[in-house]
Coordinates of C-alpha atoms and ligand atoms in Angstrom, one line a residue:
Chain A
X1097 CA 7.0 -19.0 2.9
X1098 CA 6.7 -17.0 6.1
X1099 CA 7.0 -19.0 10.0
X1100 CA 6.0 -17.2 12.5
X1101 CA 7.4 -18.3 16.4
X1102 CA 7.0 -17.0 19.9
X1103 CA 5.8 -13.8 19.1
X1104 CA 5.0 -11.5 21.1
X1105 CA 3.5 -7.6 20.6
X1106 CA 2.4 -4.2 23.0
X1107 CA 1.0 -2.5 23.3
X1108 CA 2.1 0.5 25.8
X1109 CA 2.9 -2.0 28.2
X1110 CA -0.8 -3.9 26.9
X1111 CA 0.0 -7.4 25.2
X1112 CA -2.0 -7.8 22.3
X1113 CA 0.0 -11.0 21.3
X1114 CA 2.0 -13.4 23.3
X1115 CA 3.7 -16.6 21.9
X1116 CA 2.6 -16.7 18.4
X1117 CA 3.9 -19.5 16.8
X1118 CA 2.2 -20.2 13.0
X1119 CA 3.2 -21.3 10.1
X1120 CA 1.9 -20.5 6.3
X1121 CA 3.9 -22.9 3.9
X1122 CA 4.8 -22.2 0.2
X1123 CA 1.5 -22.2 -1.7
X1124 CA -0.6 -22.9 1.2
X1125 CA -4.4 -21.2 2.2
X1126 CA -4.5 -20.6 6.2
X1127 CA -7.5 -18.9 8.3
X1128 CA -6.8 -17.4 11.0
X1129 CA -10.0 -17.0 12.7
X1130 CA -11.5 -15.7 16.0
X1131 CA -13.7 -12.4 18.3
X1132 CA -13.1 -8.8 18.3
X1133 CA -10.4 -8.0 20.1
X1134 CA -8.1 -11.2 19.6
X1135 CA -5.4 -9.8 17.5
X1136 CA -6.0 -11.1 14.3
X1137 CA -5.1 -7.4 12.9
X1138 CA -2.3 -6.9 15.1
X1139 CA -0.9 -10.5 14.0
X1140 CA -1.3 -9.3 10.2
X1141 CA 0.4 -5.7 10.6
X1142 CA 3.7 -7.0 13.0
X1143 CA 3.8 -9.3 9.7
X1144 CA 4.2 -6.2 7.4
X1145 CA 6.0 -4.8 9.7
X1146 CA 3.4 -1.5 11.0
X1147 CA 3.7 -3.0 14.3
X1148 CA 6.7 -3.8 16.1
X1149 CA 7.4 -7.2 17.1
X1150 CA 8.6 -7.4 21.5
X1151 CA 9.5 -10.6 21.2
X1152 CA 10.2 -14.0 19.4
X1153 CA 11.1 -14.0 15.7
X1154 CA 9.0 -13.6 11.9
X1155 CA 10.3 -15.0 9.0
X1156 CA 9.5 -14.8 5.5
X1157 CA 10.8 -17.5 3.2
X1158 CA 14.0 -18.0 5.5
X1159 CA 14.1 -14.6 6.4
X1160 CA 14.0 -12.8 9.7
X1161 CA 12.1 -9.8 8.6
X1162 CA 12.4 -7.6 11.8
X1163 CA 14.8 -4.9 10.7
X1164 CA 13.1 -4.4 7.7
X1165 CA 11.0 -1.6 7.1
X1166 CA 7.3 -2.1 6.1
X1167 CA 7.9 -0.4 2.7
X1168 CA 10.9 -2.9 2.6
X1169 CA 8.7 -6.4 3.0
X1170 CA 5.6 -5.3 0.6
X1171 CA 9.1 -5.0 -1.2
X1172 CA 10.3 -8.8 -1.0
X1173 CA 6.4 -9.3 -2.1
X1174 CA 4.3 -9.0 0.6
X1175 CA 1.1 -7.4 -0.3
X1176 CA -1.3 -6.5 2.6
X1177 CA -4.5 -6.3 2.0
X1178 CA -5.3 -4.4 5.6
X1179 CA -8.7 -4.2 7.0
X1180 CA -11.4 -1.6 6.0
X1181 CA -10.1 -1.4 2.7
X1182 CA -8.4 1.2 2.6
X1183 CA -8.0 3.0 -0.3
X1184 CA -6.1 6.3 -1.4
X1185 CA -9.9 8.2 -1.3
X1186 CA -8.2 11.1 -3.7
X1187 CA -6.4 8.8 -5.9
X1188 CA -8.0 7.1 -9.0
X1189 CA -9.1 4.0 -9.1
X1190 CA -6.7 3.2 -12.0
X1191 CA -4.4 5.3 -9.5
X1192 CA -4.9 3.1 -6.7
X1193 CA -4.2 -0.1 -8.4
X1194 CA -1.0 1.0 -10.2
X1195 CA 0.5 2.2 -6.9
X1196 CA 0.1 -1.7 -6.2
X1197 CA 2.6 -2.4 -8.1
X1198 CA 5.0 0.3 -6.6
X1199 CA 7.8 -2.4 -6.2
X1200 CA 10.4 -2.7 -8.9
X1201 CA 9.6 -7.0 -9.6
X1202 CA 6.2 -5.5 -10.0
X1203 CA 6.1 -2.8 -11.9
X1204 CA 7.3 -3.7 -15.5
X1205 CA 4.6 -6.7 -15.3
X1206 CA 2.1 -3.3 -14.4
X1207 CA 0.6 -3.3 -17.9
X1208 CA -0.4 -7.7 -17.5
X1209 CA -1.1 -7.8 -14.2
X1210 CA -3.5 -4.5 -15.1
X1211 CA -5.6 -6.5 -17.1
X1212 CA -5.9 -9.4 -15.0
X1213 CA -6.8 -7.3 -12.5
X1214 CA -9.8 -5.3 -14.4
X1215 CA -10.8 -9.1 -15.8
X1216 CA -11.2 -10.5 -12.5
X1217 CA -13.5 -7.8 -11.3
X1218 CA -14.7 -6.1 -15.1
X1219 CA -16.5 -3.1 -12.1
X1220 CA -13.4 -1.2 -11.9
X1221 CA -12.8 -1.3 -14.9
X1222 CA -15.8 1.4 -15.5
X1223 CA -14.7 2.8 -12.4
X1224 CA -11.4 3.7 -13.8
X1225 CA -11.3 7.9 -14.1
X1226 CA -13.6 7.8 -10.8
X1227 CA -11.5 8.6 -7.5
X1228 CA -11.8 5.9 -5.5
X1229 CA -13.4 8.2 -2.5
X1230 CA -17.0 7.6 -4.3
X1231 CA -17.0 4.0 -4.3
X1232 CA -19.3 1.9 -3.0
X1233 CA -17.7 -0.3 -0.1
X1234 CA -17.6 -3.3 -2.4
X1235 CA -16.3 -1.6 -4.8
X1236 CA -13.8 -0.2 -2.5
X1237 CA -13.5 -3.3 -1.6
X1238 CA -12.6 -5.2 -5.1
X1239 CA -9.8 -2.3 -5.1
X1240 CA -7.9 -3.2 -2.3
X1241 CA -8.0 -6.7 -2.9
X1242 CA -7.1 -5.9 -6.8
X1243 CA -4.8 -3.3 -5.7
X1244 CA -3.2 -6.4 -3.2
X1245 CA -2.8 -8.6 -6.6
X1246 CA -1.4 -5.8 -8.7
X1247 CA 1.6 -6.2 -6.5
X1248 CA 2.2 -9.9 -8.2
X1249 CA 2.3 -11.3 -4.6
X1250 CA 4.4 -13.9 -2.9
X1251 CA 2.6 -13.9 -0.1
X1252 CA -1.4 -12.2 0.3
X1253 CA -2.3 -11.0 3.4
X1254 CA -6.1 -9.9 3.8
X1255 CA -7.9 -8.9 6.6
X1256 CA -11.5 -8.9 6.8
X1257 CA -12.1 -8.4 3.4
X1258 CA -15.9 -9.5 3.3
X1259 CA -16.7 -6.5 6.8
X1260 CA -19.5 -4.6 6.0
X1261 CA -20.2 -6.4 2.9
X1262 CA -23.4 -7.9 1.6
X1263 CA -23.9 -11.7 1.0
X1264 CA -23.9 -11.3 -3.0
X1265 CA -20.6 -8.7 -2.8
X1266 CA -19.4 -11.5 0.2
X1267 CA -19.9 -14.6 -2.3
X1268 CA -17.7 -12.9 -4.9
X1269 CA -14.9 -11.4 -3.5
X1270 CA -14.3 -15.2 -1.5
X1271 CA -15.0 -16.7 -5.5
X1272 CA -12.4 -14.3 -6.5
X1273 CA -10.2 -15.8 -3.9
X1274 CA -10.7 -19.5 -4.9
X1275 CA -9.7 -18.1 -8.3
X1276 CA -6.6 -16.3 -7.3
X1277 CA -4.9 -19.0 -5.2
X1278 CA -5.4 -21.9 -8.1
X1279 CA -4.3 -20.0 -10.9
X1280 CA -1.6 -18.4 -9.6
X1281 CA -0.7 -21.3 -6.6
X1282 CA -0.5 -17.8 -4.3
X1283 CA 0.0 -18.5 -1.0
X1284 CA -2.7 -16.8 1.4
X1285 CA -2.8 -15.6 5.2
X1286 CA -6.9 -15.3 5.7
X1287 CA -8.6 -13.0 8.6
X1288 CA -12.3 -13.6 9.1
X1289 CA -15.4 -13.6 11.1
X1290 CA -17.2 -15.6 8.3
X1291 CA -15.6 -18.5 9.7
X1292 CA -18.2 -20.8 7.3
X1293 CA -17.0 -19.3 4.4
X1294 CA -13.0 -19.2 5.1
X1295 CA -13.2 -22.4 5.6
X1296 CA -14.7 -23.4 2.9
X1297 CA -11.6 -22.4 0.7
X1298 CA -8.6 -22.8 2.6
X1299 CA -6.2 -25.6 3.3
X1300 CA -5.9 -25.2 7.3
X1301 CA -7.1 -22.6 10.2
X1302 CA -5.7 -20.6 13.8
X1303 CA -8.2 -19.8 16.8
X1304 CA -6.4 -16.4 17.9
X1305 CA -7.7 -15.9 21.1
X1306 CA -6.8 -12.8 23.5
X1307 CA -3.3 -12.9 21.9
X1308 CA -2.9 -16.4 22.0
X1309 CA -3.4 -19.4 19.6
X1310 CA -5.8 -21.6 20.5
X1311 CA -6.2 -23.9 18.6
X1312 CA -3.9 -24.6 15.6
X1313 CA -5.0 -26.6 12.7
X1314 CA -2.3 -27.3 10.7
X1315 CA -0.8 -30.2 13.6
X1316 CA -3.9 -31.4 15.6
X1317 CA -5.0 -32.5 11.7
X1318 CA -3.2 -33.3 9.0
X1319 CA -6.0 -33.0 6.6
X1320 CA -8.2 -30.1 5.9
X1321 CA -11.8 -31.6 6.8
X1322 CA -10.2 -33.1 10.0
X1323 CA -9.2 -29.0 11.3
X1324 CA -12.1 -27.4 9.4
X1325 CA -14.2 -29.3 10.9
X1326 CA -12.4 -29.2 14.8
X1327 CA -12.6 -25.5 14.4
X1328 CA -15.8 -25.0 13.3
X1329 CA -16.8 -27.0 15.9
X1330 CA -15.1 -25.0 18.0
X1331 CA -16.0 -21.6 17.4
X1332 CA -19.8 -21.7 17.6
X1333 CA -20.0 -20.0 20.8
X1334 CA -16.9 -17.8 20.7
X1335 CA -16.4 -18.6 23.8
X1336 CA -14.1 -20.9 25.3
X1337 CA -15.0 -23.7 24.6
X1338 CA -13.7 -22.8 20.9
X1339 CA -10.7 -24.8 23.0
X1340 CA -9.9 -27.8 20.9
X1341 CA -9.8 -29.5 24.5
X1342 CA -13.4 -28.2 26.0
X1343 CA -16.9 -29.3 25.8
X1344 CA -19.0 -27.2 24.3
X1345 CA -20.9 -25.0 26.3
X1346 CA -24.7 -24.3 26.7
X1347 CA -25.0 -21.9 24.0
X1348 CA -23.2 -24.3 21.9
X1349 CA -24.7 -27.9 22.1
X1350 CA -28.0 -26.1 22.5
X1351 CA -27.3 -24.4 18.9
X1352 CA -27.6 -27.4 16.5
X1353 CA -25.9 -25.7 13.1
X1354 CA -21.8 -24.0 13.7
X1355 CA -21.6 -21.0 12.7
X1356 CA -19.8 -17.7 14.0
X1357 CA -22.0 -15.5 16.0
X1358 CA -20.2 -12.9 15.7
X1359 CA -20.0 -13.4 12.0
X1360 CA -23.4 -13.1 12.0
X1361 CA -24.2 -10.0 14.4
X1362 CA -22.8 -6.9 15.8
X1363 CA -20.2 -5.6 12.7
Chain B
X532 CA -12.1 54.9 -18.4
X533 CA -13.0 53.4 -15.2
X534 CA -13.4 50.0 -16.8
X535 CA -9.8 50.5 -18.3
X536 CA -8.7 51.4 -14.7
X537 CA -10.3 48.1 -13.1
X538 CA -8.4 46.0 -15.1
X539 CA -5.6 47.6 -14.6
X540 CA -5.7 46.2 -11.1
X541 CA -7.0 43.1 -11.8
X542 CA -4.0 42.4 -14.2
X543 CA -1.1 43.9 -11.3
X544 CA -3.5 41.7 -9.2
X545 CA -2.8 38.3 -10.7
X546 CA 0.8 39.5 -11.9
X547 CA 1.6 39.5 -8.1
X548 CA -0.6 36.2 -7.1
X549 CA 1.7 34.3 -9.7
X550 CA 4.2 34.1 -7.2
X551 CA 1.7 34.5 -4.1
X552 CA 0.6 31.0 -5.4
X553 CA 3.8 29.3 -6.6
X554 CA 5.4 30.1 -2.9
X555 CA 1.8 28.4 -0.9
X556 CA 1.9 25.1 -2.8
X557 CA 5.2 25.0 -0.9
X558 CA 3.7 24.8 2.0
X559 CA 0.9 23.5 1.3
X560 CA 2.5 20.5 -0.3
X561 CA 4.7 20.1 2.6
X562 CA 1.6 20.3 4.9
X563 CA -0.6 17.8 2.6
X564 CA 1.2 15.2 2.6
X565 CA 3.4 16.0 6.4
X566 CA 1.2 17.5 8.1
X567 CA 3.2 20.0 9.5
X568 CA 2.9 23.5 9.5
X569 CA 6.0 25.1 8.1
X570 CA 6.4 28.5 10.1
X571 CA 9.8 28.4 8.6
X572 CA 8.4 28.3 4.9
X573 CA 9.3 32.7 4.1
X574 CA 12.4 31.9 6.0
X575 CA 13.6 29.8 3.1
X576 CA 11.6 32.4 0.6
X577 CA 14.4 34.7 2.2
X578 CA 17.5 32.1 1.8
X579 CA 16.0 31.5 -1.5
X580 CA 15.5 35.8 -2.5
X581 CA 19.8 36.1 -1.1
X582 CA 20.8 32.8 -3.3
X583 CA 19.5 34.5 -6.6
X584 CA 21.0 37.7 -5.2
X585 CA 24.6 36.0 -5.8
X586 CA 24.5 34.1 -8.3
X587 CA 22.9 37.9 -9.3
X588 CA 26.0 39.7 -8.4
X589 CA 28.3 36.6 -10.5
X590 CA 26.7 37.8 -13.3
X591 CA 23.1 34.8 -13.5
X592 CA 20.4 36.8 -14.4
X593 CA 17.9 36.8 -11.4
X594 CA 14.8 34.5 -13.9
X595 CA 18.3 32.4 -14.2
X596 CA 19.3 31.9 -10.5
X597 CA 15.2 31.4 -9.2
X598 CA 15.8 28.3 -11.2
X599 CA 19.2 27.7 -9.7
X600 CA 17.7 27.6 -6.6
X601 CA 16.2 24.3 -7.2
X602 CA 18.8 22.4 -6.6
X603 CA 20.8 23.1 -3.4
X604 CA 17.6 24.0 -1.7
X605 CA 16.8 20.8 -2.1
X606 CA 18.8 18.8 -1.2
X607 CA 18.7 21.7 1.9
X608 CA 15.0 20.6 2.6
X609 CA 15.8 17.2 2.5
X610 CA 18.3 17.2 5.1
X611 CA 16.4 19.5 7.4
X612 CA 13.6 16.9 7.2
X613 CA 16.2 14.2 7.8
X614 CA 18.0 15.7 10.5
X615 CA 15.3 17.3 11.9
X616 CA 11.9 17.0 11.4
X617 CA 12.1 13.2 11.2
X618 CA 12.2 13.1 14.3
X619 CA 8.9 15.1 15.3
X620 CA 7.2 13.0 12.7
X621 CA 5.4 9.9 11.9
X622 CA 5.3 8.1 15.2
X623 CA 4.2 8.4 18.7
X624 CA 1.8 10.5 20.3
X625 CA 0.0 12.4 18.0
X626 CA -0.2 15.7 20.7
X627 CA 3.3 16.2 21.5
X628 CA 3.9 15.3 18.1
X629 CA 2.5 18.5 16.6
X630 CA 3.7 20.6 19.8
X631 CA 7.1 19.9 18.9
X632 CA 6.8 20.8 15.2
X633 CA 5.2 23.7 15.8
X634 CA 8.5 24.4 18.1
X635 CA 11.1 23.4 16.1
X636 CA 9.0 24.7 12.7
X637 CA 8.8 28.3 14.9
X638 CA 12.8 27.3 16.2
X639 CA 14.1 27.3 13.0
X640 CA 12.5 30.2 11.9
X641 CA 14.3 32.4 14.3
X642 CA 17.3 31.0 13.9
X643 CA 17.6 31.5 9.8
X644 CA 16.3 34.9 10.4
X645 CA 19.1 35.5 12.9
X646 CA 21.9 34.1 11.6
X647 CA 21.1 35.5 7.7
X648 CA 21.0 39.3 10.0
X649 CA 24.4 38.7 11.5
X650 CA 25.9 37.0 8.5
X651 CA 24.2 39.4 5.5
X652 CA 23.4 42.8 8.1
X653 CA 20.0 43.6 7.6
X654 CA 20.4 46.5 4.8
X655 CA 17.9 46.2 2.3
X656 CA 19.5 44.5 -1.2
X657 CA 18.0 44.7 -4.1
X658 CA 18.8 42.9 -8.1
X659 CA 19.1 45.2 -10.8
X660 CA 17.5 44.2 -14.0
X661 CA 17.2 46.5 -17.3
X662 CA 13.0 44.2 -17.5
X663 CA 12.0 46.2 -13.6
X664 CA 11.6 49.6 -15.2
X665 CA 10.3 48.6 -17.8
X666 CA 6.4 47.1 -19.3
X667 CA 4.9 45.1 -21.9
X668 CA 1.1 47.7 -23.4
X669 CA -2.0 45.3 -23.7
X670 CA -4.1 47.7 -24.9
X671 CA -4.8 50.3 -22.2
X672 CA -3.1 47.8 -20.1
X673 CA 0.2 48.4 -18.4
X674 CA 2.4 45.4 -17.9
X675 CA 5.9 45.3 -15.4
X676 CA 7.9 42.8 -17.5
X677 CA 9.3 42.0 -14.6
X678 CA 6.3 41.0 -13.6
X679 CA 6.0 39.2 -15.8
X680 CA 7.8 37.0 -16.4
X681 CA 8.3 36.1 -12.4
X682 CA 4.4 35.3 -13.2
X683 CA 4.8 33.4 -16.3
X684 CA 8.1 31.4 -14.7
X685 CA 5.7 30.5 -11.7
X686 CA 3.5 29.0 -13.4
X687 CA 5.5 27.2 -15.7
X688 CA 6.8 25.2 -13.1
X689 CA 3.1 25.3 -11.0
X690 CA 2.4 23.2 -13.5
X691 CA 5.6 21.1 -13.2
X692 CA 4.2 19.9 -9.7
X693 CA 1.4 19.4 -11.3
X694 CA 2.5 17.5 -14.0
X695 CA 4.6 15.3 -11.1
X696 CA 2.6 14.4 -8.8
X697 CA -0.5 13.3 -11.1
X698 CA 1.9 11.3 -14.5
X699 CA 4.9 10.1 -12.6
X700 CA 5.0 7.0 -10.0
X701 CA 7.0 8.9 -7.4
X702 CA 4.5 11.8 -7.2
X703 CA 2.0 9.6 -6.7
X704 CA 3.6 7.4 -4.6
X705 CA 4.0 10.9 -2.9
X706 CA 0.0 11.5 -2.7
X707 CA -1.2 7.8 -1.6
X708 CA 1.6 8.8 1.2
X709 CA -0.7 11.6 1.5
X710 CA -4.0 10.0 2.1
X711 CA -3.1 7.1 4.4
X712 CA 1.0 6.2 5.0
X713 CA 0.0 3.4 6.5
X714 CA -1.6 1.7 3.7
X715 CA 1.4 3.6 0.8
X716 CA 3.6 2.0 3.5
X717 CA 1.7 -1.5 2.3
X718 CA 2.2 -0.5 -1.3
X719 CA 5.8 -0.8 -0.9
X720 CA 6.1 3.1 -0.7
X721 CA 8.6 4.9 1.7
X722 CA 6.8 7.3 3.4
X723 CA 9.9 8.7 5.2
X724 CA 11.5 9.4 2.0
X725 CA 7.6 10.3 0.8
X726 CA 8.2 13.2 3.3
X727 CA 11.8 14.0 2.4
X728 CA 10.6 14.3 -1.0
X729 CA 8.0 17.0 0.1
X730 CA 9.8 18.8 2.5
X731 CA 12.5 19.9 0.2
X732 CA 10.4 20.2 -3.3
X733 CA 8.1 22.5 -0.4
X734 CA 11.3 23.7 0.4
X735 CA 13.1 24.0 -3.1
X736 CA 9.5 25.3 -4.7
X737 CA 8.9 28.7 -2.2
X738 CA 13.0 29.8 -2.7
X739 CA 12.6 29.5 -6.3
X740 CA 9.5 31.9 -5.5
X741 CA 11.8 33.9 -3.6
X742 CA 14.3 34.3 -6.4
X743 CA 11.3 35.2 -8.8
X744 CA 10.0 37.9 -5.8
X745 CA 13.8 39.3 -6.4
X746 CA 13.2 40.5 -9.4
X747 CA 11.1 43.3 -8.2
X748 CA 11.8 43.6 -4.0
X749 CA 14.3 44.4 -1.8
X750 CA 16.1 41.5 -0.5
X751 CA 16.6 41.6 3.7
X752 CA 16.7 39.0 6.2
X753 CA 13.2 40.2 7.7
X754 CA 11.6 40.0 4.6
X755 CA 9.7 36.6 6.4
X756 CA 6.8 38.2 7.5
X757 CA 6.0 39.7 5.0
X758 CA 4.8 36.8 3.2
X759 CA 4.6 34.1 5.8
X760 CA 0.5 34.7 6.3
X761 CA -0.7 35.6 2.8
X762 CA 0.5 32.2 2.2
X763 CA -0.9 30.8 5.5
X764 CA -4.3 32.9 4.9
X765 CA -3.3 31.5 0.7
X766 CA -3.2 28.1 1.3
X767 CA -6.4 28.1 4.0
X768 CA -8.4 29.3 0.9
X769 CA -7.8 27.1 -0.5
X770 CA -8.0 24.2 1.9
X771 CA -5.7 23.0 3.8
X772 CA -3.9 21.0 1.8
X773 CA -4.8 21.2 -1.4
X774 CA -2.0 22.1 -3.8
X775 CA -4.8 23.7 -6.8
X776 CA -6.4 25.2 -3.5
X777 CA -3.5 27.3 -2.2
X778 CA -2.3 28.6 -5.8
X779 CA -5.4 29.8 -7.0
X780 CA -5.7 30.8 -3.2
X781 CA -2.5 32.7 -3.7
X782 CA -3.6 34.9 -7.3
X783 CA -7.3 35.3 -4.9
X784 CA -4.7 36.7 -3.0
X785 CA -2.3 38.7 -5.6
X786 CA -6.0 39.9 -6.3
X787 CA -7.6 40.8 -3.5
X788 CA -4.4 42.7 -2.4
X789 CA -4.2 44.7 -5.9
X790 CA -8.1 45.7 -5.9
X791 CA -8.2 47.3 -1.7
X792 CA -5.5 49.6 -3.4
X793 CA -8.9 51.4 -5.6
X794 CA -10.5 51.7 -1.8
X795 CA -7.3 52.0 0.3
X796 CA -4.2 53.1 1.3
X797 CA -0.7 51.5 0.4
X798 CA 0.1 50.7 4.2
X799 CA -3.9 49.1 4.5
X800 CA -3.2 46.8 1.6
X801 CA -3.9 43.5 3.7
X802 CA -6.5 44.2 4.6
X803 CA -8.7 43.8 1.7
X804 CA -7.2 40.4 2.1
X805 CA -8.0 39.6 6.2
X806 CA -11.4 40.4 5.2
X807 CA -12.4 37.9 2.4
X808 CA -10.0 35.3 4.8
X809 CA -12.4 36.0 7.2
X810 CA -15.8 35.9 4.5
X811 CA -14.2 32.5 2.8
X812 CA -13.8 31.7 6.6
X813 CA -17.1 31.6 8.2
X814 CA -19.2 30.9 4.2
X815 CA -16.8 28.6 3.2
X816 CA -14.6 27.1 6.3
X817 CA -13.5 24.3 4.3
X818 CA -11.9 26.3 1.9
X819 CA -12.8 26.4 -1.6
X820 CA -11.4 23.5 -2.9
X821 CA -11.2 21.5 0.8
X822 CA -12.8 18.5 1.1
X823 CA -16.3 18.5 4.3
X824 CA -13.7 16.2 6.7
X825 CA -13.6 13.6 5.6
X826 CA -16.7 10.5 7.4
X827 CA -14.6 7.0 7.5
Ligands
ATP2531 N1 -2.5 1.4 17.9 C1 -3.3 0.2 18.8 N2 -2.9 1.3 20.0 C2 -3.3 0.4 21.5 N3 -3.8 -1.1 21.5 C3 -4.4 -1.5 20.5 C4 -3.8 -0.5 18.6 N4 -4.6 -1.6 18.5 C5 -5.0 -2.8 18.4 N5 -5.0 -2.5 20.4 C6 -5.6 -3.6 20.9 O1 -4.9 -4.7 20.7 C7 -6.1 -5.9 21.0 C8 -5.6 -6.7 19.3 O2 -6.6 -6.1 18.3 P1 -6.3 -6.1 17.6 O3 -6.9 -5.0 16.2 O4 -5.3 -7.1 16.3 O5 -7.9 -7.1 17.1 P2 -8.5 -8.1 15.7 O6 -9.1 -9.2 16.4 O7 -8.1 -7.6 14.9 O8 -10.1 -7.6 16.2 P3 -11.4 -7.6 15.3 O9 -11.9 -8.5 14.6 O10 -12.1 -6.9 16.1 O11 -11.3 -6.6 14.3 C9 -7.0 -5.4 21.1 O12 -8.0 -4.8 21.9 C10 -7.1 -3.5 21.0 O13 -7.3 -2.8 21.5
MG2532 MG1 -8.8 -6.9 13.2

């Protein structure tokens, strides 16, 4: 479905991604984790086309998408639910959702998709006529996710859907993602700071650190549990000891339970 | 008697304001979607006046002529966007882009004014219609026929724009591209095409407003300067980039211009406009319809 090889991205000479190789098979749920500034958002943007790759190749459904603009990639069925929700604040909830199915292939099934999304997020039905900018953070995240689903995507890119939300909403969001995925056999690439929750849901994972893949859950472990536990093991303190080959550092061995220090921390 | 006189000034002001409103929503549309301040807007209006004039020479009624300016000016706007503006919008260093846009639209304005002066001479022209000198009588108030028709057409065109923006997929996509171009592109919206659409439509609207204006206002190459400032004031009054705001802003300017005449001579007609402008900026800096700076 998605195949990235040797991808590099620079921001005015600064390397944000170097030699990233990553694979997401059809129907797979892959998680990408890593600390702040690792380049996770940059990677998703390079896939959906809002930042240009300086080297390497991004292939979607076997086709090199380098020459396609973001809107053309979206038309092919890549739905990007961006970091920070990015709903259209001066449009109503309903209009936001309808724009989700702007691409031609989804427009025909708009009524049907709308019914499904409103069933997944009943709160959005209540808020249908309200301006999206006036929604709460959690509601906006549901709207952003709903808007992404309206595209009837083949590949769903989710950038930190839990960011800034309370535990109840986070749980609801993750449950919905899990449900959609099982019902629709969607292919998902999820970026998350909440490693524990994300790994419970996904099939495989990658760890990104300062622009490089430092742990590839796909190749190292063939089964879900082994790669998940390896990443979890590797990510206790969010430092270099994530690397699969490293021994846990003092902080990591001192903490009995795993988890992701950044997830519960500052943000 | 005083009431009747006042009503007459209000009515006259609103009629003129309708055409100002139509001019201003074109500018607001362009600014709202592209964040480009188009200094050449008045010059496109002037070109719309001339096209309507030539239509009239060929026997087309100027009210119809004004409508017929829309297709060619839409195409012209699209081409100007694709050929010139697209090079200095979207991506790149924002400050340098702003400078480039400023110079580009100012330059365009100069080129259009001077080319028109060279080709068509500075001689003012007018369109003669039967209705320009007639008036409807509503109680004690006289409504000039040409201005009434122009007002009605301006309302119809503004309403058409509003329906387009709120009821069609393309219109919603345009508003989405104005709100958040990056997120819009994730929905499959071609933001560059939306800019072309906004610029084309913005130019077409101001050209049509020019055509309507030409039914009662002399046509000359330098006519833009009399109106560009009014358009800017209307757009700022309404809240930058807000289309309903610019519409109301245009009406307010017509009204204020007209009421100023109660106290000041004709040459000082715009004094009142600037006083109201400064008052609004002082009391409500985000404009009548503007939102406060968005909190992220
Ligand atoms: N538009 C930009 N211009 C310049 N540098 C950028 C830009 N966007 C990101 N960067 C830099 O690229 C690096 C990767 O950023 P990115 O947003 O991809 O990280 P991230 O992994 O998504 O982080 P977070 O978890 O905080 O969202 C950072 O060092 C960031 O400062
Ligand atoms: Mg990020």
